[in-house]
Tab-separated table of C-alpha atoms and ligand atoms in Angstrom:
chain	number	residue	atom	x	y	z
X	2	MET	CA	0.000	0.000	0.000
X	3	THR	CA	2.967	2.348	0.410
X	4	VAL	CA	2.914	3.132	-3.311
X	5	HIS	CA	-0.778	4.001	-3.004
X	6	ARG	CA	-0.367	6.435	-0.154
X	7	PRO	CA	-1.579	9.878	-1.288
X	8	ARG	CA	0.658	12.897	-0.786
X	9	ALA	CA	-1.306	15.930	-1.933
X	10	HIS	CA	-4.249	14.804	0.180
X	11	LEU	CA	-4.529	15.108	3.928
X	12	GLN	CA	-4.020	12.064	6.046
X	13	PRO	CA	-2.674	11.612	9.556
X	14	ARG	CA	0.845	10.241	9.697
X	15	ARG	CA	-0.416	7.117	11.414
X	16	GLY	CA	-3.531	5.015	11.463
X	17	TRP	CA	-7.068	5.233	10.222
X	18	THR	CA	-9.125	8.234	9.255
X	19	ASN	CA	-12.744	8.712	8.303
X	20	ASP	CA	-14.953	11.815	8.456
X	21	PRO	CA	-13.457	15.309	8.358
X	22	VAL	CA	-15.189	17.296	11.120
X	23	GLY	CA	-15.410	20.718	12.721
X	24	PRO	CA	-13.598	22.952	10.214
X	25	VAL	CA	-13.203	26.341	11.828
X	26	TYR	CA	-11.344	29.620	11.295
X	27	TRP	CA	-9.849	30.473	14.696
X	28	ARG	CA	-7.449	33.286	15.507
X	29	GLY	CA	-6.311	33.668	11.918
X	30	ARG	CA	-5.780	29.993	11.081
X	31	TYR	CA	-7.877	27.196	9.656
X	32	HIS	CA	-8.391	24.094	11.777
X	33	LEU	CA	-9.740	20.834	10.454
X	34	PHE	CA	-10.440	17.806	12.634
X	35	HIS	CA	-11.171	14.248	11.579
X	36	GLN	CA	-12.194	10.874	12.889
X	37	ALA	CA	-9.021	8.993	13.733
X	38	ASN	CA	-7.759	5.704	15.076
X	39	PRO	CA	-4.057	6.259	15.707
X	40	GLU	CA	-3.565	2.576	16.521
X	41	GLY	CA	-3.804	1.253	12.973
X	42	GLY	CA	-5.526	1.047	9.607
X	43	TYR	CA	-8.961	0.066	10.914
X	44	TRP	CA	-11.963	1.847	12.444
X	45	HIS	CA	-11.930	1.649	16.231
X	46	ARG	CA	-12.894	3.968	19.128
X	47	PRO	CA	-12.721	7.206	17.124
X	48	HIS	CA	-10.636	10.142	18.355
X	49	TRP	CA	-10.544	13.618	16.825
X	50	GLY	CA	-7.335	14.102	14.850
X	51	HIS	CA	-6.311	17.668	14.087
X	52	PHE	CA	-4.739	19.643	11.225
X	53	VAL	CA	-4.012	23.367	11.016
X	54	SER	CA	-3.265	25.598	8.038
X	55	ASP	CA	-2.632	29.221	7.116
X	56	ASP	CA	-3.883	28.891	3.563
X	57	LEU	CA	-6.152	25.809	3.264
X	58	VAL	CA	-3.524	24.154	1.069
X	59	THR	CA	-0.538	23.198	3.228
X	60	TRP	CA	-1.273	21.690	6.630
X	61	GLU	CA	0.455	20.709	9.799
X	62	GLU	CA	-0.659	17.827	11.976
X	63	LEU	CA	-1.316	18.690	15.625
X	64	PRO	CA	-1.842	16.295	18.559
X	65	LEU	CA	-5.177	14.509	18.880
X	66	ALA	CA	-7.817	17.021	19.998
X	67	LEU	CA	-10.344	14.651	21.601
X	68	SER	CA	-9.890	11.110	22.869
X	69	PRO	CA	-12.467	8.697	24.286
X	70	GLY	CA	-12.687	8.622	28.086
X	71	THR	CA	-11.705	5.662	30.226
X	72	ASP	CA	-15.337	5.616	31.331
X	73	GLY	CA	-18.366	7.862	30.839
X	74	PRO	CA	-20.509	8.597	27.785
X	75	ASP	CA	-17.632	8.726	25.250
X	76	MET	CA	-15.701	5.659	26.419
X	77	ASP	CA	-16.262	3.948	23.059
X	78	GLY	CA	-15.626	6.918	20.843
X	79	CYS	CA	-15.726	10.626	20.148
X	80	TYR	CA	-17.717	10.449	16.928
X	81	SER	CA	-18.310	13.220	14.405
X	82	GLY	CA	-19.714	16.644	15.165
X	83	CYS	CA	-18.852	20.284	14.635
X	84	VAL	CA	-17.015	23.256	16.129
X	85	VAL	CA	-18.660	26.627	16.747
X	86	VAL	CA	-17.077	29.818	17.998
X	87	ASP	CA	-18.913	31.961	20.530
X	88	GLY	CA	-16.937	35.012	21.619
X	89	GLU	CA	-13.606	33.900	23.062
X	90	MET	CA	-14.525	30.240	23.227
X	91	ALA	CA	-14.593	27.418	20.718
X	92	ARG	CA	-16.977	24.554	21.401
X	93	ALA	CA	-16.740	21.105	19.878
X	94	TYR	CA	-20.073	19.290	19.831
X	95	TYR	CA	-19.550	15.613	19.207
X	96	THR	CA	-21.332	12.323	19.544
X	97	ALA	CA	-20.240	10.432	22.624
X	98	ALA	CA	-20.616	6.693	22.095
X	99	SER	CA	-20.690	3.961	24.715
X	100	GLY	CA	-21.506	0.288	24.489
X	101	PRO	CA	-21.086	-2.283	21.722
X	102	LEU	CA	-21.496	-1.031	18.150
X	103	GLY	CA	-25.046	-1.466	16.789
X	104	PRO	CA	-28.498	0.074	17.110
X	105	ASP	CA	-28.376	-0.323	20.910
X	106	GLN	CA	-25.146	1.610	21.359
X	107	GLN	CA	-25.735	4.676	23.496
X	108	GLN	CA	-25.143	7.823	21.433
X	109	VAL	CA	-25.578	11.269	22.968
X	110	THR	CA	-24.228	14.741	22.193
X	111	CYS	CA	-21.418	16.024	24.395
X	112	VAL	CA	-19.423	19.228	24.294
X	113	ALA	CA	-15.791	20.163	24.873
X	114	THR	CA	-14.592	23.761	25.048
X	115	SER	CA	-11.311	25.466	24.248
X	116	THR	CA	-9.792	28.923	24.523
X	117	ASP	CA	-6.362	27.674	23.421
X	118	PRO	CA	-4.962	29.791	20.547
X	119	ASP	CA	-3.976	26.517	18.826
X	120	LEU	CA	-7.091	24.543	19.831
X	121	VAL	CA	-4.846	21.782	21.133
X	122	THR	CA	-6.294	21.694	24.655
X	123	TRP	CA	-9.982	20.953	25.162
X	124	HIS	CA	-12.077	20.581	28.327
X	125	LYS	CA	-14.905	18.099	28.202
X	126	ARG	CA	-18.123	18.772	30.054
X	127	ALA	CA	-19.232	15.670	31.919
X	128	GLU	CA	-22.963	15.927	31.170
X	129	PRO	CA	-24.406	15.292	27.689
X	130	VAL	CA	-26.127	18.286	26.084
X	131	THR	CA	-28.689	16.491	23.917
X	132	LEU	CA	-30.269	13.043	24.163
X	133	PRO	CA	-32.367	11.189	21.599
X	134	PRO	CA	-36.111	11.884	21.758
X	135	GLY	CA	-38.019	9.151	23.584
X	136	GLY	CA	-40.670	6.765	22.290
X	137	LEU	CA	-39.104	6.084	18.896
X	138	ASP	CA	-37.230	3.067	17.570
X	139	LEU	CA	-34.057	4.847	16.428
X	140	LEU	CA	-31.173	3.464	14.372
X	141	GLY	CA	-28.673	5.942	15.795
X	142	PHE	CA	-28.366	9.480	17.094
X	143	ARG	CA	-25.232	11.225	15.948
X	144	ASP	CA	-23.197	13.951	14.301
X	145	PRO	CA	-24.564	17.170	15.843
X	146	PHE	CA	-24.517	20.263	13.648
X	147	VAL	CA	-24.839	23.559	15.544
X	148	TRP	CA	-25.409	26.998	14.058
X	149	HIS	CA	-26.528	30.463	15.049
X	150	ASP	CA	-30.016	31.370	13.900
X	151	GLY	CA	-31.083	34.899	14.772
X	152	ASN	CA	-31.180	35.140	18.556
X	153	ARG	CA	-30.828	31.443	19.311
X	154	TRP	CA	-28.641	28.475	18.545
X	155	LEU	CA	-29.967	25.429	16.755
X	156	GLN	CA	-28.680	21.868	16.630
X	157	LEU	CA	-29.537	19.116	14.164
X	158	VAL	CA	-28.696	15.512	14.965
X	159	GLY	CA	-28.712	12.708	12.379
X	160	SER	CA	-30.797	9.612	12.936
X	161	GLY	CA	-33.157	7.090	11.380
X	162	ILE	CA	-36.492	5.701	12.517
X	163	ALA	CA	-36.756	1.926	12.077
X	164	GLY	CA	-39.099	1.070	9.219
X	165	VAL	CA	-39.647	4.727	8.309
X	166	GLY	CA	-36.450	6.366	7.016
X	167	GLY	CA	-33.703	8.815	7.847
X	168	ALA	CA	-34.479	11.518	10.385
X	169	LEU	CA	-33.047	14.784	11.649
X	170	PHE	CA	-33.924	15.949	15.139
X	171	LEU	CA	-33.832	19.643	15.981
X	172	TYR	CA	-32.854	21.231	19.317
X	173	ALA	CA	-32.718	24.921	20.306
X	174	SER	CA	-30.683	26.826	22.886
X	175	PRO	CA	-30.495	30.450	24.016
X	176	ASP	CA	-26.882	30.116	25.244
X	177	LEU	CA	-25.277	26.946	23.817
X	178	ASP	CA	-25.562	25.289	27.239
X	179	ARG	CA	-29.224	24.543	27.808
X	180	TRP	CA	-30.877	22.719	24.907
X	181	ASP	CA	-34.562	21.957	24.345
X	182	TYR	CA	-35.925	19.421	21.911
X	183	VAL	CA	-37.957	21.100	19.158
X	184	GLY	CA	-38.997	18.108	17.029
X	185	PRO	CA	-38.067	16.265	13.835
X	186	ALA	CA	-36.893	18.736	11.174
X	187	LEU	CA	-37.221	16.143	8.403
X	188	VAL	CA	-38.075	12.446	8.172
X	189	GLY	CA	-37.140	10.539	5.010
X	190	ASP	CA	-39.762	8.684	3.003
X	191	ARG	CA	-42.475	10.347	5.078
X	192	ASP	CA	-41.572	13.856	3.804
X	193	ALA	CA	-41.061	12.587	0.214
X	194	ILE	CA	-37.710	13.634	-1.222
X	195	ASP	CA	-38.336	12.547	-4.816
X	196	PRO	CA	-36.505	11.439	-6.816
X	197	LEU	CA	-33.646	10.807	-4.416
X	198	TRP	CA	-33.121	7.607	-2.501
X	199	THR	CA	-32.049	8.483	1.036
X	200	GLY	CA	-31.635	5.123	2.797
X	201	SER	CA	-32.592	4.274	6.368
X	202	MET	CA	-30.375	6.597	8.417
X	203	TRP	CA	-28.730	10.009	7.915
X	204	GLU	CA	-25.245	10.875	9.086
X	205	CYS	CA	-23.296	14.124	9.249
X	206	PRO	CA	-26.068	16.673	8.558
X	207	ALA	CA	-25.411	20.357	7.851
X	208	LEU	CA	-27.845	23.112	7.006
X	209	LEU	CA	-26.366	25.629	4.584
X	210	ARG	CA	-27.523	28.860	3.074
X	211	LEU	CA	-26.308	28.686	-0.528
X	212	GLY	CA	-27.171	31.672	-2.688
X	213	ASP	CA	-30.625	32.583	-1.471
X	214	GLY	CA	-31.813	29.056	-0.780
X	215	ASP	CA	-31.521	26.553	2.059
X	216	VAL	CA	-29.604	23.381	1.385
X	217	LEU	CA	-29.441	20.379	3.628
X	218	LEU	CA	-26.371	18.207	3.343
X	219	LEU	CA	-26.563	14.655	4.656
X	220	SER	CA	-24.791	11.364	4.174
X	221	VAL	CA	-26.986	8.413	3.326
X	222	HIS	CA	-26.583	5.263	5.403
X	223	ASP	CA	-28.640	2.126	4.877
X	224	GLY	CA	-28.613	-1.124	6.836
X	225	ASP	CA	-25.029	-1.126	8.003
X	226	LYS	CA	-23.641	0.442	4.830
X	227	THR	CA	-22.437	3.949	4.124
X	228	HIS	CA	-23.531	5.164	0.650
X	229	HIS	CA	-23.086	8.784	-0.472
X	230	PRO	CA	-23.862	12.364	0.511
X	231	VAL	CA	-26.797	14.268	-0.945
X	232	LEU	CA	-27.685	17.952	-1.086
X	233	LEU	CA	-31.391	18.628	-0.571
X	234	GLU	CA	-32.734	21.946	-1.768
X	235	GLY	CA	-35.669	23.394	0.094
X	236	ARG	CA	-36.773	25.778	2.775
X	237	PHE	CA	-36.092	25.728	6.491
X	238	ASP	CA	-38.763	27.655	8.428
X	239	GLY	CA	-37.016	27.541	11.803
X	240	THR	CA	-38.596	24.238	12.757
X	241	ARG	CA	-38.898	22.024	9.722
X	242	PHE	CA	-37.117	21.607	6.414
X	243	ALA	CA	-39.366	21.285	3.340
X	244	PRO	CA	-37.357	19.729	0.476
X	245	HIS	CA	-38.216	20.282	-3.154
X	246	GLY	CA	-35.399	18.398	-4.863
X	247	GLY	CA	-31.850	17.310	-4.506
X	248	VAL	CA	-28.675	16.029	-6.074
X	249	ARG	CA	-25.832	13.705	-5.212
X	250	MET	CA	-22.911	15.726	-4.047
X	251	ASP	CA	-20.247	13.662	-5.812
X	252	LEU	CA	-20.774	11.260	-8.699
X	253	GLY	CA	-18.080	8.822	-7.566
X	254	PRO	CA	-18.153	5.748	-5.324
X	255	ASP	CA	-15.640	6.898	-2.695
X	256	PHE	CA	-16.746	10.210	-1.204
X	257	TYR	CA	-18.645	10.378	2.078
X	258	ALA	CA	-19.413	12.350	5.242
X	259	PRO	CA	-18.401	15.811	3.976
X	260	CYS	CA	-18.327	18.840	6.230
X	261	VAL	CA	-18.370	22.512	5.318
X	262	LEU	CA	-16.432	25.550	6.501
X	263	ILE	CA	-18.003	28.966	5.995
X	264	ASP	CA	-14.776	30.892	5.571
X	265	PRO	CA	-14.173	34.600	6.324
X	266	ASP	CA	-15.156	35.394	2.711
X	267	ASP	CA	-18.458	33.535	3.157
X	268	ARG	CA	-17.404	30.751	0.853
X	269	HIS	CA	-18.567	27.184	1.435
X	270	VAL	CA	-15.367	25.139	1.599
X	271	CYS	CA	-15.924	21.427	1.819
X	272	TRP	CA	-13.931	18.276	2.560
X	273	GLY	CA	-15.078	14.664	2.407
X	274	TRP	CA	-13.748	11.307	3.475
X	275	SER	CA	-12.481	9.020	0.733
X	276	TRP	CA	-12.349	5.462	2.010
X	277	GLU	CA	-10.119	2.747	0.564
X	278	ALA	CA	-11.561	0.655	-2.275
X	279	VAL	CA	-9.356	-2.341	-1.515
X	280	GLY	CA	-9.698	-5.148	1.065
X	281	ASP	CA	-9.526	-4.623	4.836
X	282	VAL	CA	-6.488	-6.855	5.198
X	283	ALA	CA	-4.410	-4.584	2.960
X	284	GLN	CA	-5.494	-1.616	5.070
X	285	ARG	CA	-4.595	-3.280	8.352
X	286	ASP	CA	-1.264	-4.458	6.953
X	287	ALA	CA	-0.501	-0.956	5.701
X	288	GLY	CA	-1.234	0.594	9.098
X	289	TRP	CA	-3.176	3.418	7.476
X	290	ALA	CA	-6.478	3.844	5.670
X	291	GLY	CA	-8.715	6.684	4.544
X	292	VAL	CA	-7.915	10.130	3.263
X	293	LEU	CA	-9.561	13.546	3.328
X	294	THR	CA	-10.451	14.865	-0.100
X	295	LEU	CA	-9.079	18.117	-1.472
X	296	PRO	CA	-11.012	21.194	-0.373
X	297	ARG	CA	-13.740	22.068	-2.858
X	298	LEU	CA	-16.157	24.956	-3.113
X	299	LEU	CA	-19.891	24.512	-3.054
X	300	THR	CA	-21.585	27.188	-5.131
X	301	ARG	CA	-24.985	28.116	-6.449
X	302	ARG	CA	-24.973	29.889	-9.788
X	303	SER	CA	-28.044	30.427	-11.965
X	304	GLU	CA	-30.059	28.426	-9.449
X	305	ARG	CA	-27.767	25.424	-9.835
X	306	ILE	CA	-25.654	23.893	-7.085
X	307	GLY	CA	-22.099	23.362	-8.269
X	308	THR	CA	-18.790	22.006	-7.042
X	309	GLU	CA	-15.333	23.168	-8.069
X	310	PRO	CA	-11.785	22.903	-6.745
X	311	LEU	CA	-10.887	25.543	-4.180
X	312	PRO	CA	-9.084	28.285	-6.184
X	313	GLU	CA	-6.164	28.204	-3.699
X	314	LEU	CA	-5.387	24.650	-4.829
X	315	VAL	CA	-3.238	26.116	-7.602
X	316	GLY	CA	-0.815	26.521	-4.676
X	317	LEU	CA	-0.351	22.732	-4.714
X	318	ARG	CA	1.029	22.911	-8.222
X	319	GLY	CA	4.680	22.117	-8.670
X	320	PRO	CA	6.510	22.401	-11.961
X	321	ARG	CA	4.422	22.358	-15.122
X	322	ARG	CA	5.296	19.494	-17.414
X	323	ARG	CA	6.401	19.989	-21.017
X	324	LEU	CA	4.135	17.822	-23.143
X	325	THR	CA	4.470	16.278	-26.573
X	326	ALA	CA	1.347	14.933	-28.256
X	327	VAL	CA	1.784	11.455	-29.714
X	328	PRO	CA	-1.203	10.111	-31.712
X	329	THR	CA	-2.891	6.900	-30.484
X	330	ASP	CA	-5.800	4.799	-31.757
X	331	ASP	CA	-8.381	6.989	-29.997
X	332	GLY	CA	-6.682	10.321	-29.383
X	333	TRP	CA	-3.184	11.178	-28.214
X	334	ARG	CA	-0.753	10.419	-25.457
X	335	ALA	CA	0.698	13.314	-23.498
X	336	ASP	CA	4.382	12.391	-23.537
X	337	GLY	CA	6.167	14.044	-20.643
X	338	ALA	CA	3.105	13.828	-18.379
X	339	ASP	CA	3.928	10.518	-16.712
X	340	GLY	CA	3.379	10.508	-12.987
X	341	ASP	CA	1.240	9.341	-10.106
X	342	THR	CA	0.821	12.693	-8.329
X	343	LEU	CA	-0.490	15.162	-10.886
X	344	GLU	CA	-3.069	17.745	-11.724
X	345	VAL	CA	-4.349	17.539	-15.284
X	346	ALA	CA	-6.397	20.423	-16.670
X	347	ALA	CA	-7.978	19.806	-20.065
X	348	THR	CA	-10.436	21.733	-22.230
X	349	PHE	CA	-12.312	19.918	-24.987
X	350	PRO	CA	-14.088	21.826	-27.774
X	351	PRO	CA	-17.825	21.041	-28.024
X	352	GLU	CA	-17.878	18.181	-30.517
X	353	PRO	CA	-20.059	15.086	-30.628
X	354	GLY	CA	-18.768	11.776	-29.336
X	355	PRO	CA	-17.141	10.738	-26.058
X	356	VAL	CA	-14.005	12.602	-24.984
X	357	GLY	CA	-11.891	12.561	-21.859
X	358	LEU	CA	-8.698	11.421	-20.189
X	359	ARG	CA	-6.991	8.178	-19.353
X	360	VAL	CA	-4.792	8.353	-16.268
X	361	ARG	CA	-2.476	5.928	-14.490
X	362	SER	CA	-2.275	4.124	-17.803
X	363	SER	CA	0.454	1.555	-18.486
X	364	PRO	CA	2.053	1.820	-21.956
X	365	ASP	CA	0.150	-1.306	-23.077
X	366	ARG	CA	-3.054	-0.140	-21.331
X	367	VAL	CA	-3.240	-3.326	-19.274
X	368	GLU	CA	-3.911	-0.943	-16.408
X	369	HIS	CA	-5.719	2.342	-16.900
X	370	THR	CA	-8.551	4.480	-15.553
X	371	THR	CA	-10.740	6.340	-18.024
X	372	ILE	CA	-12.708	9.515	-17.407
X	373	LEU	CA	-15.190	10.100	-20.221
X	374	TYR	CA	-17.788	12.687	-21.064
X	375	ASP	CA	-20.546	11.679	-23.445
X	376	ARG	CA	-22.166	14.893	-24.618
X	377	ASP	CA	-25.107	13.121	-26.294
X	378	ALA	CA	-25.980	11.248	-23.099
X	379	ALA	CA	-24.944	14.244	-20.921
X	380	ARG	CA	-23.025	11.827	-18.681
X	381	LEU	CA	-19.652	11.953	-17.000
X	382	THR	CA	-18.150	8.604	-16.011
X	383	LEU	CA	-15.035	7.099	-14.512
X	384	ASP	CA	-14.247	3.531	-15.498
X	385	ARG	CA	-11.897	1.718	-13.110
X	386	ASP	CA	-12.588	-1.813	-14.287
X	387	ARG	CA	-9.005	-2.031	-15.525
X	388	ALA	CA	-7.413	0.336	-13.051
X	389	SER	CA	-5.613	-2.479	-11.296
X	390	ARG	CA	-4.615	-6.113	-11.726
X	391	ASN	CA	-5.203	-6.591	-8.005
X	392	PRO	CA	-8.422	-8.643	-7.716
X	393	ASP	CA	-9.042	-7.055	-4.292
X	394	ALA	CA	-9.294	-3.558	-5.768
X	395	LEU	CA	-12.868	-2.537	-6.560
X	396	GLY	CA	-13.824	-1.807	-10.193
X	397	GLY	CA	-16.929	-0.522	-11.878
X	398	VAL	CA	-18.041	2.366	-14.045
X	399	HIS	CA	-19.291	5.271	-11.946
X	400	GLY	CA	-20.810	8.583	-12.878
X	401	GLY	CA	-23.836	10.744	-13.388
X	402	ASP	CA	-25.385	13.675	-15.191
X	403	LEU	CA	-23.443	16.646	-16.462
X	404	ARG	CA	-25.409	18.993	-18.696
X	405	LEU	CA	-23.438	21.392	-20.859
X	406	ALA	CA	-24.785	24.017	-23.232
X	407	PRO	CA	-24.317	23.030	-26.919
X	408	ASP	CA	-21.475	25.516	-27.387
X	409	GLU	CA	-19.891	24.982	-23.965
X	410	PRO	CA	-16.478	23.296	-23.967
X	411	LEU	CA	-15.866	20.472	-21.486
X	412	GLU	CA	-13.433	21.631	-18.813
X	413	LEU	CA	-11.869	18.900	-16.722
X	414	ARG	CA	-9.626	19.331	-13.704
X	415	VAL	CA	-8.355	15.951	-12.594
X	416	TYR	CA	-6.264	15.397	-9.500
X	417	VAL	CA	-4.374	12.112	-9.537
X	418	ASP	CA	-2.731	11.423	-6.212
X	419	ARG	CA	-1.486	7.852	-6.353
X	420	SER	CA	-4.653	5.971	-5.305
X	421	VAL	CA	-6.977	9.000	-5.339
X	422	VAL	CA	-8.630	10.418	-8.426
X	423	GLU	CA	-10.755	13.532	-7.996
X	424	VAL	CA	-12.425	14.818	-11.127
X	425	PHE	CA	-14.055	18.239	-11.412
X	426	ALA	CA	-16.009	19.311	-14.490
X	427	ASN	CA	-17.152	22.782	-15.542
X	428	GLY	CA	-17.627	24.103	-12.014
X	429	GLN	CA	-20.604	21.784	-11.804
X	430	VAL	CA	-19.815	18.258	-10.676
X	431	ALA	CA	-17.141	16.269	-8.881
X	432	LEU	CA	-16.361	12.568	-8.979
X	433	THR	CA	-14.071	10.869	-6.470
X	434	ALA	CA	-12.721	7.336	-6.847
X	435	ARG	CA	-9.869	5.224	-5.501
X	436	ILE	CA	-7.631	3.095	-7.730
X	437	TYR	CA	-4.681	0.795	-6.996
X	438	PRO	CA	-2.506	0.225	-10.072
X	439	THR	CA	0.032	-2.536	-9.489
X	440	ARG	CA	2.584	-1.644	-12.146
X	441	SER	CA	5.231	0.997	-11.676
X	442	ASP	CA	4.730	2.084	-15.303
X	443	SER	CA	0.992	2.717	-14.873
X	444	THR	CA	1.684	6.424	-14.914
X	445	GLY	CA	0.690	7.581	-18.400
X	446	VAL	CA	-1.772	10.323	-19.293
X	447	GLU	CA	-3.767	9.987	-22.521
X	448	VAL	CA	-6.319	12.234	-24.131
X	449	VAL	CA	-9.342	10.474	-25.599
X	450	THR	CA	-10.841	12.451	-28.454
X	451	ALA	CA	-13.793	12.155	-30.766
X	452	GLY	CA	-11.650	12.802	-33.839
X	453	PRO	CA	-7.944	13.188	-34.578
X	454	THR	CA	-8.059	16.918	-33.873
X	455	MET	CA	-5.524	17.453	-31.058
X	456	THR	CA	-7.229	20.797	-30.464
X	457	GLU	CA	-7.625	19.962	-26.799
X	458	ASP	CA	-5.790	22.261	-24.494
X	459	VAL	CA	-4.025	20.155	-21.836
X	460	ALA	CA	-1.777	21.213	-18.963
X	461	VAL	CA	-0.139	18.949	-16.385
X	462	TRP	CA	1.548	19.851	-13.112
X	463	ASP	CA	3.214	17.862	-10.367
X	464	LEU	CA	1.406	18.172	-7.047
X	465	ARG	CA	3.130	19.168	-3.830
X	466	PRO	CA	2.453	17.385	-0.529
X	467	ALA	CA	-0.370	18.657	1.664
X	468	LEU	CA	1.478	18.093	4.934
X	469	ALA	CA	4.297	20.499	5.669
X	470	GLY	CA	7.540	18.537	5.993
X	471	GLY	CA	5.400	15.800	4.455
X	472	ARG	CA	5.981	12.481	2.875
X	473	GLY	CA	7.780	13.886	-0.128
X	474	HIS	CA	6.617	14.364	-3.679
X	475	GLY	CA	7.873	14.727	-7.179
X	476	ARG	CA	7.929	12.664	-10.309
X	477	ALA	CA	7.203	9.065	-9.621
X	478	GLY	CA	7.150	6.003	-11.769
X	479	GLY	CA	7.569	6.700	-15.477
H	5	LIG	C1	-19.866	8.567	9.245
H	5	LIG	C2	-19.880	8.080	10.692
H	5	LIG	C3	-20.599	9.067	11.570
H	5	LIG	C4	-19.996	8.780	12.906
H	5	LIG	C5	-18.556	8.480	12.555
H	5	LIG	C6	-17.897	7.494	13.468
H	5	LIG	O1	-18.844	7.998	8.508
H	5	LIG	O2	-20.473	6.813	10.763
H	5	LIG	O3	-21.999	8.935	11.555
H	5	LIG	O4	-20.093	9.857	13.792
H	5	LIG	O5	-18.575	7.999	11.232
H	5	LIG	O6	-16.548	7.363	13.153
């Protein structure tokens, strides 16, 4: 797995990571926490890991911020939550878990506070702040999201009601200390969210104000499986959320549990968790698993929710490669682009027929991953069926809708970071997938074109590491 370890993406130096949580701008710096198991590459008794940055691009790892107690409500984990700032104090609301994993595990909301300029030291309050509402058969109660709403504070907690659907419970507080239960803000399947499927339980909720509309972000869980995040558009009236549509937040198979920072410029900056798409044994053996995705912006332009790379990510660019176009059977190979840690930016003129990029491609194409846009079908896909010869690595063709105007070029920004591929298209959609090429020469970049035009404008850069003093970078393979 060492050769698959990402470098331009954030990951703790040791162990497991899942959800990014609690992004916050505090005393001039950005802090980002995450679910962590420092013991190894497997999920177990989550802690809050901690990164800090001046620019959202290069990060430093700080000591664990929250750890489960030896007894008490969080003895089996400090699960996901959020951080809010009130005056001189930061407060981390998190789910405290105790008891064996499963629907009977006790999950309650706890709070820890900090006035530390570096947010390294936190003080836990002993008493939980919110408990699940009584009289319901719940599948969980977790991932508090707290925000300021006029003259009060509100808190949403993710849940699911057995046999009914996902649920979000709302609480209100005048002072962030005393919380009262308001009621369910939304219940899946009962408050029809056509045409989206939203599973049996909702994790990691966030209520956002995007443009002039309300958007509810939640991660869909079903049975004991994590699926994907969705963005529901609608209206929140202070008590309930009325949805009138929604979209998947990422078209790929490996993006989950995102969280959002409202930065000082009022931008919505978002990170997700990209899990491994290879067997558990490989993860345990490696001693690490899971990665945080690159920061992306959530936007709403012309009434449409969009996703695009954070503009500051150009700061991750290293040297720009000099490319030579060599014709192939279905386009051209970008000679000089070989690498496993790259950004590829490509613009395709609006012509009929599928176009796109092949990355991590071996010279004989035994291994390759293909990103294709089919303008007629208005579909963007990533095909990883031949990404790897490792039978343990997951395959499949993944994707979804991308509608472009007839005269609109296709603009792809693709980040290849060893086992991570993050694709962004036209400021509209993102697609995240993990791949595990086995060959050291699976490093080629090819342009797939509809005709032999070579009019595509392609630029390739090396990517720098995300962790300061990090695990090194540069040209690999080739
Ligand atoms: C989402 C999630 C959250 C939970 C955390 C535990 O991936 O299941 O609901 O708080 O992970 O690590």
